[in-house]
């Protein structure tokens, strides 16, 4: 990799970073008298570029989908190696694959759930999957689609479609990061797998699932082996966190033990995952040449979209500003 190839992309990323919503703007949205006012504040920003077809705050999800698509197009312009963009866009591709399989097995159309973040056109993939004839679809996608359909035919359980396709997603993601061999991306993917595995393990145990089930759903490729996680699966979360304190994600897990005990919600761990992955990108601001600052911008933009979604959902449900701030934590 020639880092100078990313010089122009880094300049563009620095410009786009300045257009991210600052805390003042987000605070105005939180303190708005209602959802409509919060939405108007949002549209007084870059988000107006994604407002086509959006008729008010009730269509906020369309706006955010449009914005995600717009930003990933910018990412494609900034990044010479599209594998780097895939580290972030692939989760939307696999989200689309889930919708495609569920649509086929249920006889319903879930095209409205599609997120267009890459060149992998979900409409075309759906048609090819329904016809049983693939032409230009990635082999990894074909395998995931067929595995999702097969597990549903075997179990008649839509949840198993999610499980099989999630596992395929993380395996694909690991292949990409290994092929890039860049520290930031290797750490990002490895840690993402660890958080996925730990969260999935805790959820499965709460549901009374067996260790056999854990073997089915957990993914190799993280810093913590699947075998080790299964050996810890009957422990309380605080003991799991202590046992993993020397691992890359260990400190982050310890930081959320008290909040998890208080709330008992896996959302606490998911929030910590986002914080941890943001921290991984923090040193990218010191990189002058290379893909890291571009990647860091895209991660920050995804986080911003996630925060906006939480704010708008909160305003639509008349959640008080104080409560909303508490849910959002440090923004």
PDB file of N, CA and C in Angstrom, residues 218-301:
ATOM      1  N   UNK A 218     -21.364 -18.582  17.747  1.00  0.00           N
ATOM      2  CA  UNK A 218     -20.170 -17.778  17.994  1.00  0.00           C
ATOM      3  C   UNK A 218     -19.179 -17.905  16.840  1.00  0.00           C
ATOM      4  N   UNK A 219     -18.393 -16.862  16.658  1.00  0.00           N
ATOM      5  CA  UNK A 219     -17.523 -16.747  15.481  1.00  0.00           C
ATOM      6  C   UNK A 219     -16.058 -16.717  15.898  1.00  0.00           C
ATOM      7  N   UNK A 220     -15.249 -17.526  15.235  1.00  0.00           N
ATOM      8  CA  UNK A 220     -13.810 -17.445  15.458  1.00  0.00           C
ATOM      9  C   UNK A 220     -13.259 -16.196  14.764  1.00  0.00           C
ATOM     10  N   UNK A 221     -12.098 -15.735  15.224  1.00  0.00           N
ATOM     11  CA  UNK A 221     -11.476 -14.577  14.580  1.00  0.00           C
ATOM     12  C   UNK A 221     -11.320 -13.392  15.503  1.00  0.00           C
ATOM     13  N   UNK A 222     -11.912 -13.473  16.697  1.00  0.00           N
ATOM     14  CA  UNK A 222     -11.725 -12.411  17.665  1.00  0.00           C
ATOM     15  C   UNK A 222     -10.474 -12.640  18.491  1.00  0.00           C
ATOM     16  N   UNK A 223     -10.228 -11.735  19.430  1.00  0.00           N
ATOM     17  CA  UNK A 223      -9.076 -11.901  20.311  1.00  0.00           C
ATOM     18  C   UNK A 223      -9.297 -13.006  21.324  1.00  0.00           C
ATOM     19  N   UNK A 224     -10.573 -13.308  21.600  1.00  0.00           N
ATOM     20  CA  UNK A 224     -10.933 -14.345  22.569  1.00  0.00           C
ATOM     21  C   UNK A 224     -11.498 -15.540  21.798  1.00  0.00           C
ATOM     22  N   UNK A 225     -10.958 -16.712  22.046  1.00  0.00           N
ATOM     23  CA  UNK A 225     -11.409 -17.895  21.305  1.00  0.00           C
ATOM     24  C   UNK A 225     -12.833 -18.282  21.701  1.00  0.00           C
ATOM     25  N   UNK A 226     -13.522 -18.943  20.798  1.00  0.00           N
ATOM     26  CA  UNK A 226     -14.875 -19.430  21.065  1.00  0.00           C
ATOM     27  C   UNK A 226     -14.856 -20.427  22.220  1.00  0.00           C
ATOM     28  N   UNK A 227     -13.854 -21.290  22.256  1.00  0.00           N
ATOM     29  CA  UNK A 227     -13.756 -22.288  23.329  1.00  0.00           C
ATOM     30  C   UNK A 227     -13.673 -21.613  24.702  1.00  0.00           C
ATOM     31  N   UNK A 228     -12.901 -20.532  24.770  1.00  0.00           N
ATOM     32  CA  UNK A 228     -12.768 -19.844  26.065  1.00  0.00           C
ATOM     33  C   UNK A 228     -14.085 -19.195  26.474  1.00  0.00           C
ATOM     34  N   UNK A 229     -14.765 -18.589  25.533  1.00  0.00           N
ATOM     35  CA  UNK A 229     -16.048 -17.962  25.839  1.00  0.00           C
ATOM     36  C   UNK A 229     -17.068 -18.999  26.316  1.00  0.00           C
ATOM     37  N   UNK A 230     -17.094 -20.136  25.654  1.00  0.00           N
ATOM     38  CA  UNK A 230     -18.038 -21.186  26.064  1.00  0.00           C
ATOM     39  C   UNK A 230     -17.722 -21.658  27.479  1.00  0.00           C
ATOM     40  N   UNK A 231     -16.433 -21.708  27.815  1.00  0.00           N
ATOM     41  CA  UNK A 231     -16.052 -22.128  29.175  1.00  0.00           C
ATOM     42  C   UNK A 231     -16.499 -21.120  30.227  1.00  0.00           C
ATOM     43  N   UNK A 232     -16.731 -19.867  29.797  1.00  0.00           N
ATOM     44  CA  UNK A 232     -17.164 -18.804  30.722  1.00  0.00           C
ATOM     45  C   UNK A 232     -18.672 -18.571  30.665  1.00  0.00           C
ATOM     46  N   UNK A 233     -19.380 -19.322  29.836  1.00  0.00           N
ATOM     47  CA  UNK A 233     -20.773 -19.002  29.521  1.00  0.00           C
ATOM     48  C   UNK A 233     -21.729 -19.117  30.705  1.00  0.00           C
ATOM     49  N   UNK A 234     -21.382 -19.851  31.731  1.00  0.00           N
ATOM     50  CA  UNK A 234     -22.270 -19.983  32.888  1.00  0.00           C
ATOM     51  C   UNK A 234     -21.947 -18.986  33.994  1.00  0.00           C
ATOM     52  N   UNK A 235     -20.943 -18.138  33.751  1.00  0.00           N
ATOM     53  CA  UNK A 235     -20.555 -17.140  34.748  1.00  0.00           C
ATOM     54  C   UNK A 235     -21.392 -15.872  34.581  1.00  0.00           C
ATOM     55  N   UNK A 236     -21.538 -15.117  35.681  1.00  0.00           N
ATOM     56  CA  UNK A 236     -22.163 -13.801  35.590  1.00  0.00           C
ATOM     57  C   UNK A 236     -21.252 -12.871  34.793  1.00  0.00           C
ATOM     58  N   UNK A 237     -21.855 -11.808  34.263  1.00  0.00           N
ATOM     59  CA  UNK A 237     -21.079 -10.918  33.398  1.00  0.00           C
ATOM     60  C   UNK A 237     -19.874 -10.318  34.110  1.00  0.00           C
ATOM     61  N   UNK A 238     -20.006  -9.976  35.395  1.00  0.00           N
ATOM     62  CA  UNK A 238     -18.870  -9.360  36.081  1.00  0.00           C
ATOM     63  C   UNK A 238     -17.685 -10.324  36.145  1.00  0.00           C
ATOM     64  N   UNK A 239     -17.957 -11.611  36.312  1.00  0.00           N
ATOM     65  CA  UNK A 239     -16.879 -12.606  36.337  1.00  0.00           C
ATOM     66  C   UNK A 239     -16.277 -12.801  34.934  1.00  0.00           C
ATOM     67  N   UNK A 240     -17.129 -12.718  33.924  1.00  0.00           N
ATOM     68  CA  UNK A 240     -16.638 -12.807  32.549  1.00  0.00           C
ATOM     69  C   UNK A 240     -15.679 -11.640  32.278  1.00  0.00           C
ATOM     70  N   UNK A 241     -16.094 -10.439  32.685  1.00  0.00           N
ATOM     71  CA  UNK A 241     -15.272  -9.246  32.460  1.00  0.00           C
ATOM     72  C   UNK A 241     -13.923  -9.356  33.164  1.00  0.00           C
ATOM     73  N   UNK A 242     -13.933  -9.840  34.393  1.00  0.00           N
ATOM     74  CA  UNK A 242     -12.681 -10.000  35.147  1.00  0.00           C
ATOM     75  C   UNK A 242     -11.792 -11.050  34.479  1.00  0.00           C
ATOM     76  N   UNK A 243     -12.385 -12.145  34.048  1.00  0.00           N
ATOM     77  CA  UNK A 243     -11.621 -13.217  33.408  1.00  0.00           C
ATOM     78  C   UNK A 243     -10.960 -12.743  32.110  1.00  0.00           C
ATOM     79  N   UNK A 244     -11.588 -11.753  31.452  1.00  0.00           N
ATOM     80  CA  UNK A 244     -11.075 -11.272  30.170  1.00  0.00           C
ATOM     81  C   UNK A 244     -10.342  -9.935  30.286  1.00  0.00           C
ATOM     82  N   UNK A 245      -9.995  -9.540  31.509  1.00  0.00           N
ATOM     83  CA  UNK A 245      -9.437  -8.200  31.720  1.00  0.00           C
ATOM     84  C   UNK A 245      -8.118  -7.960  30.978  1.00  0.00           C
ATOM     85  N   UNK A 246      -7.381  -9.018  30.691  1.00  0.00           N
ATOM     86  CA  UNK A 246      -6.108  -8.848  29.987  1.00  0.00           C
ATOM     87  C   UNK A 246      -6.269  -8.850  28.466  1.00  0.00           C
ATOM     88  N   UNK A 247      -7.477  -9.096  27.988  1.00  0.00           N
ATOM     89  CA  UNK A 247      -7.737  -9.088  26.541  1.00  0.00           C
ATOM     90  C   UNK A 247      -7.903  -7.651  26.040  1.00  0.00           C
ATOM     91  N   UNK A 248      -7.830  -7.482  24.733  1.00  0.00           N
ATOM     92  CA  UNK A 248      -7.927  -6.138  24.162  1.00  0.00           C
ATOM     93  C   UNK A 248      -9.219  -5.429  24.572  1.00  0.00           C
ATOM     94  N   UNK A 249     -10.314  -6.182  24.643  1.00  0.00           N
ATOM     95  CA  UNK A 249     -11.604  -5.565  24.985  1.00  0.00           C
ATOM     96  C   UNK A 249     -11.870  -5.602  26.492  1.00  0.00           C
ATOM     97  N   UNK A 250     -10.935  -6.150  27.257  1.00  0.00           N
ATOM     98  CA  UNK A 250     -11.163  -6.379  28.686  1.00  0.00           C
ATOM     99  C   UNK A 250     -11.471  -5.132  29.484  1.00  0.00           C
ATOM    100  N   UNK A 251     -10.695  -4.077  29.283  1.00  0.00           N
ATOM    101  CA  UNK A 251     -10.905  -2.841  30.042  1.00  0.00           C
ATOM    102  C   UNK A 251     -12.294  -2.264  29.769  1.00  0.00           C
ATOM    103  N   UNK A 252     -12.695  -2.301  28.510  1.00  0.00           N
ATOM    104  CA  UNK A 252     -14.017  -1.782  28.137  1.00  0.00           C
ATOM    105  C   UNK A 252     -15.123  -2.580  28.823  1.00  0.00           C
ATOM    106  N   UNK A 253     -14.960  -3.895  28.894  1.00  0.00           N
ATOM    107  CA  UNK A 253     -15.964  -4.726  29.561  1.00  0.00           C
ATOM    108  C   UNK A 253     -16.049  -4.384  31.047  1.00  0.00           C
ATOM    109  N   UNK A 254     -14.901  -4.199  31.673  1.00  0.00           N
ATOM    110  CA  UNK A 254     -14.896  -3.849  33.107  1.00  0.00           C
ATOM    111  C   UNK A 254     -15.585  -2.511  33.353  1.00  0.00           C
ATOM    112  N   UNK A 255     -15.435  -1.593  32.393  1.00  0.00           N
ATOM    113  CA  UNK A 255     -16.028  -0.254  32.541  1.00  0.00           C
ATOM    114  C   UNK A 255     -17.550  -0.295  32.566  1.00  0.00           C
ATOM    115  N   UNK A 256     -18.141  -1.313  31.968  1.00  0.00           N
ATOM    116  CA  UNK A 256     -19.614  -1.318  31.900  1.00  0.00           C
ATOM    117  C   UNK A 256     -20.256  -2.341  32.835  1.00  0.00           C
ATOM    118  N   UNK A 257     -19.462  -2.944  33.722  1.00  0.00           N
ATOM    119  CA  UNK A 257     -20.005  -3.958  34.641  1.00  0.00           C
ATOM    120  C   UNK A 257     -21.091  -3.374  35.539  1.00  0.00           C
ATOM    121  N   UNK A 258     -20.801  -2.242  36.171  1.00  0.00           N
ATOM    122  CA  UNK A 258     -21.760  -1.657  37.122  1.00  0.00           C
ATOM    123  C   UNK A 258     -23.061  -1.268  36.436  1.00  0.00           C
ATOM    124  N   UNK A 259     -22.952  -0.660  35.262  1.00  0.00           N
ATOM    125  CA  UNK A 259     -24.162  -0.243  34.540  1.00  0.00           C
ATOM    126  C   UNK A 259     -24.955  -1.459  34.079  1.00  0.00           C
ATOM    127  N   UNK A 260     -24.252  -2.513  33.679  1.00  0.00           N
ATOM    128  CA  UNK A 260     -24.947  -3.731  33.261  1.00  0.00           C
ATOM    129  C   UNK A 260     -25.688  -4.357  34.446  1.00  0.00           C
ATOM    130  N   UNK A 261     -25.037  -4.362  35.610  1.00  0.00           N
ATOM    131  CA  UNK A 261     -25.688  -4.897  36.810  1.00  0.00           C
ATOM    132  C   UNK A 261     -26.944  -4.104  37.148  1.00  0.00           C
ATOM    133  N   UNK A 262     -26.854  -2.793  36.985  1.00  0.00           N
ATOM    134  CA  UNK A 262     -27.974  -1.904  37.328  1.00  0.00           C
ATOM    135  C   UNK A 262     -29.133  -2.066  36.345  1.00  0.00           C
ATOM    136  N   UNK A 263     -28.824  -2.126  35.041  1.00  0.00           N
ATOM    137  CA  UNK A 263     -29.876  -2.123  34.021  1.00  0.00           C
ATOM    138  C   UNK A 263     -30.202  -3.517  33.486  1.00  0.00           C
ATOM    139  N   UNK A 264     -29.225  -4.417  33.550  1.00  0.00           N
ATOM    140  CA  UNK A 264     -29.451  -5.767  33.035  1.00  0.00           C
ATOM    141  C   UNK A 264     -29.730  -5.815  31.547  1.00  0.00           C
ATOM    142  N   UNK A 265     -29.277  -4.787  30.842  1.00  0.00           N
ATOM    143  CA  UNK A 265     -29.574  -4.685  29.409  1.00  0.00           C
ATOM    144  C   UNK A 265     -28.313  -4.906  28.582  1.00  0.00           C
ATOM    145  N   UNK A 266     -28.429  -5.720  27.533  1.00  0.00           N
ATOM    146  CA  UNK A 266     -27.304  -5.932  26.640  1.00  0.00           C
ATOM    147  C   UNK A 266     -26.968  -4.677  25.845  1.00  0.00           C
ATOM    148  N   UNK A 267     -27.894  -3.725  25.839  1.00  0.00           N
ATOM    149  CA  UNK A 267     -27.628  -2.444  25.187  1.00  0.00           C
ATOM    150  C   UNK A 267     -26.439  -1.727  25.797  1.00  0.00           C
ATOM    151  N   UNK A 268     -26.192  -1.975  27.077  1.00  0.00           N
ATOM    152  CA  UNK A 268     -25.040  -1.379  27.768  1.00  0.00           C
ATOM    153  C   UNK A 268     -23.742  -1.840  27.108  1.00  0.00           C
ATOM    154  N   UNK A 269     -23.679  -3.131  26.787  1.00  0.00           N
ATOM    155  CA  UNK A 269     -22.474  -3.684  26.159  1.00  0.00           C
ATOM    156  C   UNK A 269     -22.358  -3.190  24.716  1.00  0.00           C
ATOM    157  N   UNK A 270     -23.481  -3.085  24.031  1.00  0.00           N
ATOM    158  CA  UNK A 270     -23.461  -2.566  22.660  1.00  0.00           C
ATOM    159  C   UNK A 270     -22.980  -1.119  22.631  1.00  0.00           C
ATOM    160  N   UNK A 271     -23.408  -0.325  23.613  1.00  0.00           N
ATOM    161  CA  UNK A 271     -22.949   1.066  23.696  1.00  0.00           C
ATOM    162  C   UNK A 271     -21.455   1.131  23.959  1.00  0.00           C
ATOM    163  N   UNK A 272     -20.969   0.246  24.841  1.00  0.00           N
ATOM    164  CA  UNK A 272     -19.547   0.217  25.133  1.00  0.00           C
ATOM    165  C   UNK A 272     -18.749  -0.203  23.908  1.00  0.00           C
ATOM    166  N   UNK A 273     -19.308  -1.105  23.117  1.00  0.00           N
ATOM    167  CA  UNK A 273     -18.652  -1.493  21.865  1.00  0.00           C
ATOM    168  C   UNK A 273     -18.427  -0.278  20.977  1.00  0.00           C
ATOM    169  N   UNK A 274     -19.469   0.567  20.841  1.00  0.00           N
ATOM    170  CA  UNK A 274     -19.357   1.761  20.000  1.00  0.00           C
ATOM    171  C   UNK A 274     -18.281   2.701  20.536  1.00  0.00           C
ATOM    172  N   UNK A 275     -18.251   2.865  21.865  1.00  0.00           N
ATOM    173  CA  UNK A 275     -17.238   3.729  22.488  1.00  0.00           C
ATOM    174  C   UNK A 275     -15.845   3.170  22.229  1.00  0.00           C
ATOM    175  N   UNK A 276     -15.702   1.869  22.426  1.00  0.00           N
ATOM    176  CA  UNK A 276     -14.398   1.212  22.245  1.00  0.00           C
ATOM    177  C   UNK A 276     -13.902   1.364  20.810  1.00  0.00           C
ATOM    178  N   UNK A 277     -14.776   1.116  19.835  1.00  0.00           N
ATOM    179  CA  UNK A 277     -14.377   1.197  18.437  1.00  0.00           C
ATOM    180  C   UNK A 277     -14.047   2.642  18.042  1.00  0.00           C
ATOM    181  N   UNK A 278     -14.733   3.601  18.656  1.00  0.00           N
ATOM    182  CA  UNK A 278     -14.411   5.014  18.406  1.00  0.00           C
ATOM    183  C   UNK A 278     -13.031   5.343  18.954  1.00  0.00           C
ATOM    184  N   UNK A 279     -12.714   4.801  20.126  1.00  0.00           N
ATOM    185  CA  UNK A 279     -11.385   5.034  20.710  1.00  0.00           C
ATOM    186  C   UNK A 279     -10.282   4.475  19.816  1.00  0.00           C
ATOM    187  N   UNK A 280     -10.548   3.320  19.199  1.00  0.00           N
ATOM    188  CA  UNK A 280      -9.548   2.735  18.311  1.00  0.00           C
ATOM    189  C   UNK A 280      -9.160   3.711  17.205  1.00  0.00           C
ATOM    190  N   UNK A 281     -10.123   4.509  16.774  1.00  0.00           N
ATOM    191  CA  UNK A 281      -9.887   5.442  15.671  1.00  0.00           C
ATOM    192  C   UNK A 281      -9.288   6.764  16.115  1.00  0.00           C
ATOM    193  N   UNK A 282      -9.165   6.983  17.422  1.00  0.00           N
ATOM    194  CA  UNK A 282      -8.789   8.316  17.921  1.00  0.00           C
ATOM    195  C   UNK A 282      -7.410   8.766  17.443  1.00  0.00           C
ATOM    196  N   UNK A 283      -6.483   7.852  17.285  1.00  0.00           N
ATOM    197  CA  UNK A 283      -5.133   8.241  16.857  1.00  0.00           C
ATOM    198  C   UNK A 283      -5.052   8.543  15.368  1.00  0.00           C
ATOM    199  N   UNK A 284      -6.115   8.261  14.651  1.00  0.00           N
ATOM    200  CA  UNK A 284      -6.101   8.490  13.199  1.00  0.00           C
ATOM    201  C   UNK A 284      -5.967   9.962  12.852  1.00  0.00           C
ATOM    202  N   UNK A 285      -6.335  10.838  13.791  1.00  0.00           N
ATOM    203  CA  UNK A 285      -6.236  12.273  13.499  1.00  0.00           C
ATOM    204  C   UNK A 285      -4.783  12.719  13.332  1.00  0.00           C
ATOM    205  N   UNK A 286      -3.843  11.903  13.806  1.00  0.00           N
ATOM    206  CA  UNK A 286      -2.430  12.249  13.695  1.00  0.00           C
ATOM    207  C   UNK A 286      -1.799  11.681  12.417  1.00  0.00           C
ATOM    208  N   UNK A 287      -2.566  10.925  11.647  1.00  0.00           N
ATOM    209  CA  UNK A 287      -2.056  10.317  10.415  1.00  0.00           C
ATOM    210  C   UNK A 287      -2.269  11.279   9.252  1.00  0.00           C
ATOM    211  N   UNK A 288      -1.193  11.604   8.555  1.00  0.00           N
ATOM    212  CA  UNK A 288      -1.296  12.542   7.428  1.00  0.00           C
ATOM    213  C   UNK A 288      -1.568  11.834   6.115  1.00  0.00           C
ATOM    214  N   UNK A 289      -0.989  10.657   5.945  1.00  0.00           N
ATOM    215  CA  UNK A 289      -1.153   9.922   4.697  1.00  0.00           C
ATOM    216  C   UNK A 289      -1.546   8.481   5.008  1.00  0.00           C
ATOM    217  N   UNK A 290      -2.608   8.036   4.384  1.00  0.00           N
ATOM    218  CA  UNK A 290      -3.073   6.674   4.619  1.00  0.00           C
ATOM    219  C   UNK A 290      -4.584   6.636   4.743  1.00  0.00           C
ATOM    220  N   UNK A 291      -5.167   5.449   4.784  1.00  0.00           N
ATOM    221  CA  UNK A 291      -6.627   5.312   4.800  1.00  0.00           C
ATOM    222  C   UNK A 291      -7.264   5.532   6.178  1.00  0.00           C
ATOM    223  N   UNK A 292      -6.467   5.525   7.243  1.00  0.00           N
ATOM    224  CA  UNK A 292      -7.040   5.573   8.590  1.00  0.00           C
ATOM    225  C   UNK A 292      -7.923   6.793   8.868  1.00  0.00           C
ATOM    226  N   UNK A 293      -7.506   8.022   8.505  1.00  0.00           N
ATOM    227  CA  UNK A 293      -8.377   9.182   8.776  1.00  0.00           C
ATOM    228  C   UNK A 293      -9.712   9.120   8.020  1.00  0.00           C
ATOM    229  N   UNK A 294      -9.698   8.532   6.829  1.00  0.00           N
ATOM    230  CA  UNK A 294     -10.928   8.400   6.044  1.00  0.00           C
ATOM    231  C   UNK A 294     -11.863   7.416   6.732  1.00  0.00           C
ATOM    232  N   UNK A 295     -11.304   6.306   7.163  1.00  0.00           N
ATOM    233  CA  UNK A 295     -12.063   5.299   7.895  1.00  0.00           C
ATOM    234  C   UNK A 295     -12.639   5.905   9.177  1.00  0.00           C
ATOM    235  N   UNK A 296     -11.813   6.685   9.889  1.00  0.00           N
ATOM    236  CA  UNK A 296     -12.256   7.300  11.149  1.00  0.00           C
ATOM    237  C   UNK A 296     -13.435   8.244  10.910  1.00  0.00           C
ATOM    238  N   UNK A 297     -13.399   9.005   9.813  1.00  0.00           N
ATOM    239  CA  UNK A 297     -14.518   9.893   9.488  1.00  0.00           C
ATOM    240  C   UNK A 297     -15.793   9.090   9.261  1.00  0.00           C
ATOM    241  N   UNK A 298     -15.692   8.016   8.499  1.00  0.00           N
ATOM    242  CA  UNK A 298     -16.880   7.204   8.194  1.00  0.00           C
ATOM    243  C   UNK A 298     -17.464   6.575   9.461  1.00  0.00           C
ATOM    244  N   UNK A 299     -16.598   6.126  10.366  1.00  0.00           N
ATOM    245  CA  UNK A 299     -17.071   5.581  11.645  1.00  0.00           C
ATOM    246  C   UNK A 299     -17.787   6.663  12.449  1.00  0.00           C
ATOM    247  N   UNK A 300     -17.202   7.880  12.475  1.00  0.00           N
ATOM    248  CA  UNK A 300     -17.821   8.987  13.209  1.00  0.00           C
ATOM    249  C   UNK A 300     -19.179   9.346  12.615  1.00  0.00           C
ATOM    250  N   UNK A 301     -19.279   9.296  11.295  1.00  0.00           N
ATOM    251  CA  UNK A 301     -20.549   9.616  10.637  1.00  0.00           C
ATOM    252  C   UNK A 301     -21.611   8.562  10.957  1.00  0.00           C
TER     253      UNK A 301
END
